[in-house]
Tab-separated table of C-alpha atoms in Angstrom:
chain	number	residue	atom	x	y	z
A	1	MET	CA	64.274	51.692	-55.425
A	2	ALA	CA	64.419	48.110	-54.184
A	3	GLY	CA	67.210	47.423	-51.743
A	4	LYS	CA	68.101	51.057	-51.226
A	5	ARG	CA	70.294	51.375	-48.119
A	6	ILE	CA	68.427	53.759	-45.823
A	7	GLY	CA	69.752	54.515	-42.364
A	8	ILE	CA	67.559	55.327	-39.394
A	9	LEU	CA	69.245	57.360	-36.688
A	10	ALA	CA	68.907	54.936	-33.747
A	11	LEU	CA	70.056	57.056	-30.796
A	12	GLN	CA	66.626	57.208	-29.165
A	13	GLY	CA	62.993	57.056	-30.261
A	14	ALA	CA	60.764	55.120	-32.656
A	15	PHE	CA	63.428	53.897	-35.072
A	16	ILE	CA	62.221	50.277	-35.355
A	17	GLU	CA	58.844	51.453	-36.682
A	18	HIS	CA	60.585	53.243	-39.583
A	19	GLU	CA	62.743	50.194	-40.189
A	20	ASN	CA	59.653	47.970	-40.503
A	21	ALA	CA	57.901	50.420	-42.848
A	22	LEU	CA	60.966	50.719	-45.104
A	23	ARG	CA	61.314	46.939	-45.276
A	24	LYS	CA	57.683	46.700	-46.424
A	25	CYS	CA	58.582	49.193	-49.186
A	26	GLY	CA	61.383	46.901	-50.376
A	27	ALA	CA	64.254	49.030	-49.085
A	28	SER	CA	67.194	47.776	-47.075
A	29	PRO	CA	67.036	49.717	-43.791
A	30	ARG	CA	69.701	49.777	-41.089
A	31	GLN	CA	70.105	51.369	-37.672
A	32	VAL	CA	72.750	54.071	-37.449
A	33	ARG	CA	74.517	54.967	-34.187
A	34	THR	CA	78.030	55.924	-35.294
A	35	ALA	CA	79.679	58.332	-37.727
A	36	GLN	CA	81.149	55.405	-39.693
A	37	GLU	CA	77.697	53.899	-40.235
A	38	LEU	CA	76.640	57.182	-41.879
A	39	ASP	CA	79.101	56.435	-44.698
A	40	GLU	CA	77.252	53.272	-45.665
A	41	ILE	CA	73.817	54.724	-46.424
A	42	GLU	CA	72.018	56.445	-49.293
A	43	GLY	CA	69.419	58.263	-47.198
A	44	LEU	CA	68.744	58.996	-43.520
A	45	ILE	CA	65.605	59.128	-41.413
A	46	ILE	CA	65.703	60.997	-38.104
A	47	PRO	CA	62.813	59.434	-36.193
A	48	GLY	CA	60.384	60.669	-33.571
A	49	GLY	CA	61.646	60.667	-30.015
A	50	GLU	CA	62.867	63.420	-27.732
A	51	SER	CA	64.690	66.033	-29.788
A	52	THR	CA	66.795	67.155	-26.801
A	53	THR	CA	67.966	63.579	-26.119
A	54	ILE	CA	68.718	62.823	-29.777
A	55	GLY	CA	70.434	66.203	-30.255
A	56	LYS	CA	72.726	65.755	-27.251
A	57	LEU	CA	73.738	62.213	-28.212
A	58	MET	CA	74.259	63.284	-31.823
A	59	GLN	CA	76.674	65.961	-30.674
A	60	ALA	CA	78.433	63.887	-27.986
A	61	TYR	CA	79.180	61.046	-30.421
A	62	GLY	CA	80.182	63.198	-33.390
A	63	LEU	CA	77.236	62.458	-35.678
A	64	ASP	CA	75.950	65.995	-36.207
A	65	ASP	CA	78.853	67.257	-38.345
A	66	LYS	CA	78.959	63.986	-40.259
A	67	ILE	CA	75.235	64.168	-41.061
A	68	LYS	CA	75.684	67.734	-42.357
A	69	ALA	CA	78.684	66.661	-44.442
A	70	ARG	CA	76.809	63.718	-45.960
A	71	HIS	CA	73.830	65.955	-46.731
A	72	ALA	CA	76.157	68.472	-48.426
A	73	GLU	CA	77.199	65.580	-50.708
A	74	GLY	CA	73.545	65.012	-51.595
A	75	MET	CA	72.280	62.482	-49.035
A	76	PRO	CA	68.521	62.979	-48.506
A	77	ILE	CA	67.194	63.288	-44.949
A	78	TRP	CA	63.661	62.907	-43.618
A	79	GLY	CA	62.836	64.025	-40.088
A	80	THR	CA	59.608	63.016	-38.329
A	81	CYS	CA	58.469	65.039	-35.296
A	82	ALA	CA	61.695	65.263	-33.225
A	83	GLY	CA	63.545	64.786	-36.515
A	84	MET	CA	61.755	67.794	-38.002
A	85	ILE	CA	62.833	69.911	-35.009
A	86	LEU	CA	66.453	68.791	-35.457
A	87	LEU	CA	66.399	69.705	-39.177
A	88	ALA	CA	65.012	73.219	-38.654
A	89	LYS	CA	67.164	76.341	-38.821
A	90	GLU	CA	64.998	78.022	-36.184
A	91	ILE	CA	63.319	76.660	-33.056
A	92	ALA	CA	60.881	79.095	-31.447
A	93	GLU	CA	61.617	80.127	-27.837
A	94	ILE	CA	63.954	77.226	-26.993
A	95	GLU	CA	67.745	76.885	-27.146
A	96	GLN	CA	68.867	73.364	-28.035
A	97	VAL	CA	71.299	71.434	-30.214
A	98	HIS	CA	70.023	71.052	-33.787
A	99	LEU	CA	71.334	70.453	-37.298
A	100	SER	CA	70.051	73.731	-38.701
A	101	LEU	CA	69.663	72.538	-42.299
A	102	MET	CA	66.148	73.470	-43.380
A	103	ASP	CA	64.612	76.888	-44.027
A	104	ILE	CA	61.807	76.423	-41.520
A	105	SER	CA	60.991	77.688	-38.052
A	106	VAL	CA	59.338	75.114	-35.773
A	107	ARG	CA	57.408	75.398	-32.549
A	108	ARG	CA	58.041	72.456	-30.196
A	109	ASN	CA	54.915	70.878	-28.666
A	110	GLY	CA	53.008	73.409	-30.791
A	111	PHE	CA	49.831	71.318	-30.612
A	112	GLY	CA	50.112	70.943	-26.823
A	113	ARG	CA	50.935	68.235	-24.310
A	114	GLN	CA	50.076	64.528	-24.494
A	115	VAL	CA	46.381	64.963	-23.615
A	116	ASP	CA	46.132	67.063	-26.811
A	117	SER	CA	47.831	64.430	-29.026
A	118	PHE	CA	45.514	63.403	-31.862
A	119	GLU	CA	44.865	61.465	-35.068
A	120	THR	CA	43.275	62.983	-38.160
A	121	GLU	CA	42.991	62.784	-41.944
A	122	LEU	CA	45.483	64.892	-43.888
A	123	GLU	CA	45.706	65.977	-47.501
A	124	VAL	CA	49.317	65.712	-48.694
A	125	GLU	CA	50.188	67.554	-51.892
A	126	GLY	CA	50.878	65.093	-54.681
A	127	LEU	CA	50.129	62.037	-52.503
A	128	GLY	CA	46.484	62.493	-51.571
A	129	ARG	CA	44.876	61.532	-48.293
A	130	SER	CA	47.023	60.289	-45.477
A	131	ARG	CA	46.521	59.446	-41.805
A	132	GLY	CA	48.220	61.921	-39.489
A	133	VAL	CA	49.208	60.754	-36.003
A	134	PHE	CA	50.389	63.759	-33.962
A	135	ILE	CA	52.081	63.087	-30.607
A	136	ARG	CA	53.092	66.135	-28.554
A	137	ALA	CA	53.720	67.352	-32.060
A	138	PRO	CA	55.532	70.455	-33.274
A	139	TYR	CA	54.319	72.561	-36.177
A	140	VAL	CA	56.102	74.858	-38.601
A	141	ASP	CA	55.642	78.578	-37.884
A	142	LYS	CA	57.089	79.735	-41.181
A	143	VAL	CA	59.056	78.609	-44.207
A	144	TRP	CA	61.347	80.615	-46.466
A	145	GLY	CA	63.801	80.158	-49.334
A	146	GLU	CA	63.262	76.943	-51.271
A	147	ALA	CA	61.137	75.225	-48.595
A	148	ARG	CA	57.742	74.155	-49.946
A	149	VAL	CA	54.690	73.280	-47.840
A	150	LEU	CA	53.198	69.832	-48.614
A	151	ALA	CA	50.531	69.564	-45.915
A	152	TYR	CA	48.555	71.647	-43.463
A	153	HIS	CA	46.433	70.754	-40.475
A	154	GLN	CA	43.934	73.507	-39.584
A	155	GLU	CA	46.133	76.127	-41.247
A	156	ARG	CA	49.248	74.951	-39.399
A	157	ILE	CA	52.121	73.734	-41.575
A	158	VAL	CA	52.848	70.067	-40.801
A	159	MET	CA	54.866	68.823	-43.797
A	160	VAL	CA	57.618	70.568	-45.757
A	161	GLN	CA	60.105	69.644	-48.469
A	162	GLU	CA	63.247	71.552	-49.408
A	163	GLY	CA	65.256	69.803	-52.097
A	164	LYS	CA	66.490	66.575	-50.535
A	165	LEU	CA	65.124	67.411	-47.100
A	166	LEU	CA	61.695	66.258	-45.936
A	167	ALA	CA	60.018	67.062	-42.631
A	168	THR	CA	56.756	65.823	-41.121
A	169	ALA	CA	55.288	66.870	-37.766
A	170	PHE	CA	53.321	63.597	-37.706
A	171	HIS	CA	54.198	59.882	-37.682
A	172	PRO	CA	53.507	57.892	-40.885
A	173	GLU	CA	55.584	55.077	-39.308
A	174	LEU	CA	52.777	54.473	-36.787
A	175	THR	CA	50.210	53.841	-39.548
A	176	GLU	CA	49.770	51.247	-42.302
A	177	ASP	CA	50.115	53.966	-44.946
A	178	LEU	CA	53.477	53.597	-46.725
A	179	SER	CA	53.013	56.451	-49.213
A	180	ILE	CA	55.355	58.922	-47.480
A	181	HIS	CA	58.050	56.267	-46.990
A	182	SER	CA	57.756	55.441	-50.701
A	183	TYR	CA	57.978	59.142	-51.536
A	184	PHE	CA	61.176	59.468	-49.477
A	185	LEU	CA	62.662	56.427	-51.236
A	186	GLU	CA	62.012	58.112	-54.587
A	187	MET	CA	63.838	61.211	-53.294
A	188	SER	CA	66.806	59.045	-52.288
B	1	MET	CA	37.626	64.381	-37.726
B	2	ILE	CA	40.156	64.897	-34.966
B	3	GLU	CA	40.415	62.129	-32.378
B	4	THR	CA	42.285	62.598	-29.099
B	5	GLY	CA	43.040	60.019	-26.403
B	6	THR	CA	43.065	57.081	-28.846
B	7	PHE	CA	45.067	53.989	-27.953
B	8	LYS	CA	47.335	54.770	-30.906
B	9	VAL	CA	48.391	58.162	-29.540
B	10	LYS	CA	48.688	56.758	-25.994
B	11	ALA	CA	50.873	53.818	-27.018
B	12	GLY	CA	52.552	56.091	-29.589
B	13	LEU	CA	54.102	58.351	-26.946
B	14	ALA	CA	55.633	55.267	-25.300
B	15	GLN	CA	57.044	54.318	-28.718
B	16	MET	CA	58.684	57.755	-28.917
B	17	LEU	CA	60.294	57.204	-25.494
B	18	LYS	CA	61.988	53.956	-26.566
B	19	GLY	CA	65.723	53.675	-26.294
B	20	GLY	CA	65.627	56.417	-23.671
B	21	VAL	CA	65.918	56.914	-19.927
B	22	ILE	CA	63.090	58.204	-17.731
B	23	MET	CA	64.408	59.679	-14.487
B	24	ASP	CA	62.738	60.196	-11.090
B	25	VAL	CA	62.991	63.822	-9.963
B	26	THR	CA	61.660	65.634	-6.904
B	27	THR	CA	62.461	69.281	-7.732
B	28	PRO	CA	62.551	71.519	-10.850
B	29	GLU	CA	66.349	71.729	-10.412
B	30	GLN	CA	66.671	67.933	-10.594
B	31	ALA	CA	64.340	67.903	-13.615
B	32	LYS	CA	66.662	70.337	-15.400
B	33	ILE	CA	69.710	68.202	-14.556
B	34	ALA	CA	67.866	65.171	-15.971
B	35	GLU	CA	66.883	67.006	-19.176
B	36	GLU	CA	70.409	68.362	-19.588
B	37	ALA	CA	71.791	64.829	-19.205
B	38	GLY	CA	69.543	63.592	-22.035
B	39	ALA	CA	66.565	62.034	-20.208
B	40	CYS	CA	63.679	61.362	-22.607
B	41	ALA	CA	61.152	62.082	-19.813
B	42	VAL	CA	61.028	62.678	-16.073
B	43	MET	CA	58.859	61.206	-13.318
B	44	ALA	CA	57.744	63.937	-10.893
B	45	LEU	CA	57.709	62.674	-7.313
B	46	GLU	CA	57.683	63.966	-3.748
B	47	ARG	CA	60.243	61.370	-2.608
B	48	VAL	CA	62.304	58.851	-4.584
B	49	PRO	CA	61.593	55.152	-3.830
B	50	ALA	CA	64.675	54.733	-1.590
B	51	ASP	CA	63.393	57.539	0.661
B	52	ILE	CA	59.852	56.151	0.632
B	53	ARG	CA	61.297	52.815	1.714
B	54	ALA	CA	63.404	54.442	4.458
B	55	SER	CA	60.702	56.669	5.904
B	56	GLY	CA	57.802	54.187	5.815
B	57	GLY	CA	54.214	55.340	6.329
B	58	ILE	CA	51.715	55.920	3.521
B	59	ALA	CA	53.145	57.137	0.213
B	60	ARG	CA	50.682	59.141	-1.905
B	61	MET	CA	50.487	61.134	-5.153
B	62	ALA	CA	52.855	64.143	-5.098
B	63	ASP	CA	51.615	67.614	-4.207
B	64	PRO	CA	50.258	69.179	-7.455
B	65	THR	CA	52.580	72.167	-6.930
B	66	ILE	CA	55.631	69.913	-7.259
B	67	VAL	CA	54.260	68.334	-10.421
B	68	LEU	CA	53.347	71.698	-11.981
B	69	ARG	CA	56.704	73.294	-11.159
B	70	ILE	CA	58.496	70.368	-12.776
B	71	MET	CA	56.228	70.630	-15.844
B	72	GLU	CA	57.180	74.311	-16.125
B	73	ALA	CA	60.897	73.581	-15.757
B	74	VAL	CA	61.387	71.195	-18.692
B	75	THR	CA	60.255	70.675	-22.297
B	76	ILE	CA	60.445	66.849	-22.189
B	77	PRO	CA	57.407	64.754	-21.147
B	78	VAL	CA	56.537	64.700	-17.450
B	79	MET	CA	55.060	61.622	-15.803
B	80	ALA	CA	53.621	61.316	-12.295
B	81	LYS	CA	52.540	58.460	-10.039
B	82	CYS	CA	49.148	57.651	-8.573
B	83	ARG	CA	48.403	54.893	-6.067
B	84	ILE	CA	47.127	51.571	-7.375
B	85	GLY	CA	43.348	51.853	-7.734
B	86	HIS	CA	43.241	55.548	-6.764
B	87	PHE	CA	41.313	56.855	-9.736
B	88	VAL	CA	40.798	60.285	-8.157
B	89	GLU	CA	44.550	60.840	-7.892
B	90	ALA	CA	44.643	59.840	-11.567
B	91	GLN	CA	41.868	62.336	-12.384
B	92	ILE	CA	43.840	65.073	-10.609
B	93	LEU	CA	47.042	64.245	-12.506
B	94	GLU	CA	45.136	64.236	-15.799
B	95	SER	CA	43.669	67.655	-15.012
B	96	LEU	CA	47.184	68.985	-14.333
B	97	GLY	CA	48.114	67.901	-17.868
B	98	VAL	CA	50.852	65.365	-17.078
B	99	ASP	CA	51.933	63.367	-20.114
B	100	TYR	CA	51.812	59.879	-18.552
B	101	ILE	CA	50.492	58.424	-15.281
B	102	ASP	CA	52.337	55.602	-13.547
B	103	GLU	CA	49.833	53.567	-11.498
B	104	SER	CA	52.618	52.513	-9.224
B	105	GLU	CA	53.399	49.958	-6.544
B	106	VAL	CA	56.014	52.399	-5.220
B	107	LEU	CA	53.129	54.280	-3.594
B	108	SER	CA	50.845	52.648	-1.016
B	109	PRO	CA	47.949	50.906	-2.789
B	110	ALA	CA	44.534	52.542	-2.356
B	111	ASP	CA	42.594	49.425	-3.374
B	112	ASP	CA	43.419	45.835	-2.441
B	113	LYS	CA	41.530	44.296	-5.379
B	114	TYR	CA	41.111	46.629	-8.326
B	115	HIS	CA	43.294	48.822	-10.485
B	116	VAL	CA	42.193	52.061	-12.176
B	117	ASN	CA	40.049	51.619	-15.293
B	118	LYS	CA	42.601	53.326	-17.476
B	119	LYS	CA	40.301	53.375	-20.508
B	120	ASP	CA	38.348	56.186	-18.810
B	121	PHE	CA	41.266	58.571	-19.322
B	122	LYS	CA	42.746	60.585	-22.182
B	123	VAL	CA	46.152	60.567	-20.538
B	124	PRO	CA	48.055	57.295	-21.053
B	125	PHE	CA	49.123	54.984	-18.208
B	126	VAL	CA	52.187	52.865	-17.551
B	127	CYS	CA	51.940	49.954	-15.079
B	128	GLY	CA	54.411	47.535	-13.520
B	129	ALA	CA	54.394	43.781	-14.145
B	130	ARG	CA	56.387	40.770	-12.915
B	131	ASN	CA	55.057	38.325	-15.484
B	132	LEU	CA	53.073	38.122	-18.709
B	133	GLY	CA	49.692	37.583	-17.043
B	134	GLU	CA	50.086	40.693	-14.934
B	135	ALA	CA	51.223	42.730	-17.975
B	136	LEU	CA	48.218	41.600	-20.036
B	137	ARG	CA	45.736	42.296	-17.231
B	138	ARG	CA	47.068	45.854	-17.029
B	139	ILE	CA	46.949	46.282	-20.835
B	140	CYS	CA	43.363	44.999	-20.835
B	141	GLU	CA	42.523	47.685	-18.256
B	142	GLY	CA	43.944	50.263	-20.690
B	143	ALA	CA	47.662	50.580	-19.883
B	144	ALA	CA	49.535	51.790	-22.983
B	145	MET	CA	53.002	50.970	-21.647
B	146	ILE	CA	54.426	48.319	-19.302
B	147	ARG	CA	57.538	48.262	-17.151
B	148	THR	CA	59.113	45.563	-15.025
B	149	LYS	CA	58.441	46.126	-11.338
B	150	GLY	CA	61.847	45.040	-10.088
B	151	GLU	CA	62.237	45.994	-6.448
B	152	PRO	CA	62.155	49.809	-6.318
B	153	GLY	CA	64.550	51.819	-4.169
B	154	THR	CA	67.048	48.997	-3.690
B	155	GLY	CA	69.708	49.750	-6.305
B	156	ASN	CA	69.640	45.970	-6.822
B	157	VAL	CA	68.866	44.875	-10.379
B	158	ILE	CA	68.135	41.203	-9.650
B	159	GLU	CA	64.352	41.513	-9.424
B	160	ALA	CA	64.087	43.551	-12.648
B	161	VAL	CA	66.153	40.849	-14.380
B	162	ARG	CA	63.888	38.148	-12.938
B	163	HIS	CA	60.796	39.970	-14.213
B	164	ILE	CA	61.970	40.597	-17.782
B	165	ARG	CA	63.192	37.002	-18.047
B	166	GLN	CA	59.834	35.757	-16.769
B	167	VAL	CA	57.877	37.878	-19.290
B	168	ASN	CA	60.164	36.825	-22.159
B	169	ASP	CA	59.985	33.115	-21.171
B	170	GLU	CA	56.206	33.226	-21.162
B	171	ILE	CA	56.074	35.052	-24.519
B	172	ARG	CA	58.345	32.374	-26.051
B	173	TRP	CA	56.181	29.664	-24.499
B	174	ILE	CA	52.843	30.867	-25.892
B	175	SER	CA	54.397	31.823	-29.251
B	176	ASN	CA	55.111	28.132	-29.800
B	177	LEU	CA	51.743	26.700	-28.764
B	178	PRO	CA	49.135	25.442	-31.226
B	179	VAL	CA	46.106	27.707	-31.156
B	180	GLU	CA	43.876	25.155	-29.381
B	181	GLU	CA	46.216	25.281	-26.370
B	182	LEU	CA	46.076	29.054	-25.994
B	183	MET	CA	42.824	29.102	-24.002
B	184	ASN	CA	44.408	26.920	-21.360
B	185	ALA	CA	47.537	29.075	-21.467
B	186	ALA	CA	45.370	32.139	-20.850
B	187	LYS	CA	43.873	30.347	-17.849
B	188	GLU	CA	47.300	29.473	-16.468
B	189	LEU	CA	48.653	32.973	-17.031
B	190	GLN	CA	45.464	34.542	-15.608
B	191	ALA	CA	45.456	36.701	-18.712
B	192	PRO	CA	42.676	37.809	-21.095
B	193	TYR	CA	42.372	35.342	-23.983
B	194	GLU	CA	42.243	37.911	-26.810
B	195	LEU	CA	45.512	39.458	-25.646
B	196	VAL	CA	47.150	36.034	-25.330
B	197	LEU	CA	46.203	35.431	-28.979
B	198	GLU	CA	47.712	38.780	-29.935
B	199	VAL	CA	50.976	38.105	-28.078
B	200	ALA	CA	51.240	34.646	-29.697
B	201	ARG	CA	50.799	36.277	-33.117
B	202	LEU	CA	53.217	39.180	-32.501
B	203	LYS	CA	55.697	37.092	-30.456
B	204	ALA	CA	55.988	40.241	-28.355
B	205	LEU	CA	53.955	42.414	-26.013
B	206	PRO	CA	51.530	44.670	-27.913
B	207	VAL	CA	52.935	47.736	-26.086
B	208	VAL	CA	56.348	49.102	-25.167
B	209	ASN	CA	58.048	47.461	-22.154
B	210	PHE	CA	60.614	49.389	-20.093
B	211	ALA	CA	62.873	48.201	-17.256
B	212	ALA	CA	62.384	49.588	-13.762
B	213	GLY	CA	63.124	48.826	-10.138
B	214	GLY	CA	66.755	48.640	-9.057
B	215	ILE	CA	68.762	50.077	-11.956
B	216	ALA	CA	71.745	51.984	-10.523
B	217	THR	CA	74.621	51.868	-13.030
B	218	PRO	CA	75.220	52.243	-16.796
B	219	ALA	CA	75.965	48.512	-16.872
B	220	ASP	CA	72.585	47.742	-15.235
B	221	ALA	CA	70.836	49.811	-17.926
B	222	ALA	CA	72.691	48.072	-20.772
B	223	LEU	CA	71.973	44.665	-19.182
B	224	MET	CA	68.239	45.351	-19.197
B	225	MET	CA	68.426	46.597	-22.813
B	226	GLN	CA	70.320	43.480	-23.902
B	227	LEU	CA	67.668	41.367	-22.176
B	228	GLY	CA	65.133	42.968	-24.513
B	229	CYS	CA	63.678	45.958	-22.657
B	230	ASP	CA	62.696	48.959	-24.781
B	231	GLY	CA	64.077	51.595	-22.412
B	232	ILE	CA	64.932	52.374	-18.804
B	233	PHE	CA	63.367	53.966	-15.734
B	234	VAL	CA	65.871	55.067	-13.105
B	235	GLY	CA	64.331	55.905	-9.763
B	236	SER	CA	66.636	56.427	-6.830
B	237	GLY	CA	69.745	55.414	-8.799
B	238	ILE	CA	70.593	58.904	-10.034
B	239	PHE	CA	69.777	61.425	-7.332
B	240	LYS	CA	70.887	59.091	-4.509
B	241	SER	CA	74.352	58.774	-6.074
B	242	GLY	CA	77.502	60.850	-5.587
B	243	ASP	CA	77.419	62.720	-8.916
B	244	PRO	CA	73.868	62.719	-10.339
B	245	ALA	CA	74.559	64.770	-13.504
B	246	GLN	CA	77.465	62.599	-14.588
B	247	ARG	CA	75.720	59.324	-13.716
B	248	ALA	CA	72.542	60.403	-15.520
B	249	LYS	CA	74.506	61.198	-18.673
B	250	ALA	CA	76.363	57.885	-18.448
B	251	ILE	CA	73.141	55.869	-18.100
B	252	VAL	CA	71.676	57.673	-21.149
B	253	ALA	CA	74.757	56.791	-23.226
B	254	ALA	CA	74.761	53.169	-22.001
B	255	THR	CA	71.079	52.828	-22.960
B	256	THR	CA	71.750	53.996	-26.533
B	257	TYR	CA	75.051	52.106	-26.957
B	258	PHE	CA	73.917	49.048	-24.975
B	259	LYS	CA	75.629	46.665	-27.405
B	260	ASP	CA	78.948	48.526	-27.311
B	261	PRO	CA	81.012	47.551	-24.206
B	262	ALA	CA	83.751	50.060	-25.090
B	263	VAL	CA	81.295	52.970	-24.818
B	264	ILE	CA	79.797	51.574	-21.600
B	265	ALA	CA	83.300	51.164	-20.133
B	266	GLU	CA	84.196	54.741	-21.047
B	267	VAL	CA	81.074	56.299	-19.510
B	268	SER	CA	81.372	54.116	-16.385
B	269	ARG	CA	84.749	55.598	-15.424
B	270	ASP	CA	85.062	57.862	-12.361
B	271	LEU	CA	81.333	58.098	-11.735
B	272	GLY	CA	81.718	58.356	-7.954
B	273	GLU	CA	79.558	56.562	-5.410
B	274	ALA	CA	76.585	54.582	-6.666
B	275	MET	CA	73.537	54.541	-4.404
B	276	VAL	CA	73.837	52.206	-1.430
B	277	GLY	CA	72.162	48.938	-2.367
B	278	ILE	CA	69.897	46.595	-0.435
B	279	ASN	CA	69.935	42.791	-0.597
B	280	ILE	CA	66.476	41.533	-1.492
B	281	ASP	CA	66.425	38.795	1.161
B	282	THR	CA	66.908	41.358	3.937
B	283	ILE	CA	63.621	43.077	2.970
B	284	LYS	CA	60.662	42.101	5.143
B	285	PRO	CA	57.757	40.604	3.165
B	286	GLU	CA	55.456	43.541	3.991
B	287	ASP	CA	58.076	45.961	2.600
B	288	ARG	CA	58.327	44.264	-0.806
B	289	MET	CA	56.799	46.787	-3.214
B	290	GLN	CA	56.635	44.336	-6.127
B	291	ASP	CA	53.952	42.249	-4.385
B	292	ARG	CA	51.538	45.184	-4.590
B	293	GLY	CA	49.210	44.939	-7.620
B	294	TRP	CA	46.612	42.350	-8.473
């Protein structure tokens, strides 16, 4: 997996944190802002940030269709927080631009506003204990089709995989734990 | 165990705002325009800085009704300002559930010596700074995000540029000092020693640093990003301009594509009137907002 070219969608949000984590894992990360740059990568991370901001920029600069096309060719995608919202096929109660790739329904700010943001221990299926940092975090209301739940927090779904798509409601890039980044590199 | 209000989740929200534009709004309608244009957060205010400057008098925390109506209108984070040192205004804003508090020099200071002890709060704070010492004093008090002060409500970017250059110069300076010289550097900067050590090790501030105070055009936003800011606050620059929706969208694009002059040129076309600017040297010393804060 060393040197794998992983793009991080760098329109808005915490993309540098993912870049640093991937570098520690031995990958070769790069920031992606244009459709052409999507051609040069083997996997894509959609980082935390504001899903409305990222969604609008993605659409305005022609990245949304290109991301879907690259995924159809087999490119893996991992979305954290805002990224998870953008991957979902359904967003509860809110109309916004999204990629609509994953068989999940998400609830934006499901855990509340910033004063409710929290850190906790999580049990991730197949990976063991992990630190979960949740910031104005969404959760997954339901999954269907091939989507498989990998982690819960208090009976809420917070991590899902569906083939080459991975979604986390929390932020492994804000912790020292590289296990989920390594897992994504193995998927790529 | 579930922990709320930790420094990690406070600083973490600022990390999620990076590369984005935070816009001053005074009504739910403006908040919706900002969200629609791609703002990553809004700052709920009673008056924008240019109007505060024009009308004079004492500027205070906004009426809670304004803040709550703006919180109901949008799904993006909502920030609000309290006066420097006014910890009760901060308590009120926290109880309303705002996502960030700006302890701001734009409002009239409530204390001429002390800032709010921001560690007492679960809600995170952003504070203004003109230099590294000021930034580190605020971080030591608990601020989880810093912004340049600039000179608010002027539409003149020169002070924001001065402040980011000053902070960056001082970071470069202490990053190159041998460790035995850092105590004296802390003394000169009037900054807490432990944080000076951390900055020297990181060669960067330990929290996110946005630009604020005088940004009026897409080019201003990209300039501040190229100078190393993590994101942009626009106060009066949007809703005091001829076409707020279009200008807001253009500033968002210029903040993302700050290294791409072709994109910035494209979004800068036909934007209409920018806000009327003010030359800094025509401002009376007592009207300089950046000198508030200790």
